[in-house]
Amino acid sequence: MISDILNLLRCPVCKAEMERDGEGKTCRCRGARKHCFDFSRSGYLHLGGPHAGDGDGKEAVLARRAFLDAGHYQPLSDTVNRLLEQFAVRRVVDAGCGEGYYTNRMAEVADAVLGIDLSRAGIDYAARRAKQQQTRAGFAVASLFEMPIQSESVDAVVNLFAPCAEEEFLRVLKLDGILLLVGAGERHLMGLKQAIYQTPYANEGRADLPKGMELLEKKKLCYEISVEGREMIAALFSMTPYYWRTSEHDRAKLDLLERLTTEVDFDIFVFRKEREG
Ligand SMILES: C[S@@+](CC[C@H](N)C(=O)[O-])C[C@H]1O[C@@H](n2cnc3c(N)ncnc32)[C@H](O)[C@@H]1O
């Protein structure tokens, strides 16, 4: 993990700053008790409390990785990177980064990129991806509701399809820092829904928009994707909330498809931390 990222961290126990220890295999806080955290073999840090590390399991993580690696959402990743460039973001946290597809690409445009997720399996793959692709992104297992990050230290928080912890995002953002939030737009995955449901409804759009921030930009990104093969279609399905609420009968309709064509529709919001008073 590069020193620019270590400089963003704070001890999850006593909130003191962190530093790498002499050997480089652990890092310690500068507090009186010198709390110590080991880097995993793949290079991430476990900085969460006892409940961190649950999150998405290995199977869900592998499915998301296979789907994202096929490039279906690369235009979204490119749009996120263009926005980071537009707002001259240097230090960024990807809150709820999953297996790090977007996070590692963010390292192409920002100096210090830290991915945080509750899922140990997700963070492990994210860190391995960083090693393979030799990116400068770093990763930590932690809750995005209690991030091991110093207050007012980052230029941007990115939050893609993950819970929105607005108070915590406000805390870590510098004054004038931005929150880049992405959620499913009205017609997101309509083709997938049409394949399984008799009366597919449009999405309502993201409701958990943050307080204490002003909206700078709202963009839409819509295009069509063709997903080839049952395995890839199943991978896409497992990434959606429908995976948990679809009957076995409806789900089995996907097994008959060799190709799925569907719209994707992303709502992209850029907020700026409001000045107090
Ligand atoms: C739908 S996935 C999106 C992952 C990634 N942003 C992407 O778009 O590929 C939601 C992610 O949020 C993570 N997550 C859920 N609750 C969390 C929490 N309290 N703290 C950190 N991560 C959380 C999950 O583990 C999962 O990786």
PDB file of N, CA and C in Angstrom, residues 82 156 167 192 220 238:
ATOM      1  N   ARG A  82     -13.700  10.169 -15.820  1.00  0.00           N
ATOM      2  CA  ARG A  82     -13.718  11.514 -16.431  1.00  0.00           C
ATOM      3  C   ARG A  82     -14.169  12.555 -15.410  1.00  0.00           C
ATOM      4  N   ALA A 156     -12.662  13.141  -2.764  1.00  0.00           N
ATOM      5  CA  ALA A 156     -13.899  12.556  -3.300  1.00  0.00           C
ATOM      6  C   ALA A 156     -14.204  11.230  -2.621  1.00  0.00           C
ATOM      7  N   GLU A 167     -23.430  10.792   6.680  1.00  0.00           N
ATOM      8  CA  GLU A 167     -22.703  11.519   7.746  1.00  0.00           C
ATOM      9  C   GLU A 167     -21.227  11.174   7.718  1.00  0.00           C
ATOM     10  N   LEU A 192     -33.586  -7.653 -18.745  1.00  0.00           N
ATOM     11  CA  LEU A 192     -33.468  -8.778 -17.806  1.00  0.00           C
ATOM     12  C   LEU A 192     -34.809  -8.991 -17.093  1.00  0.00           C
ATOM     13  N   LYS A 220     -27.144  11.083 -16.847  1.00  0.00           N
ATOM     14  CA  LYS A 220     -27.667   9.748 -17.127  1.00  0.00           C
ATOM     15  C   LYS A 220     -26.716   9.070 -18.088  1.00  0.00           C
ATOM     16  N   SER A 238     -27.161 -12.494 -10.547  1.00  0.00           N
ATOM     17  CA  SER A 238     -26.768 -12.608  -9.128  1.00  0.00           C
ATOM     18  C   SER A 238     -26.285 -11.274  -8.555  1.00  0.00           C
TER      19      SER A 238
END
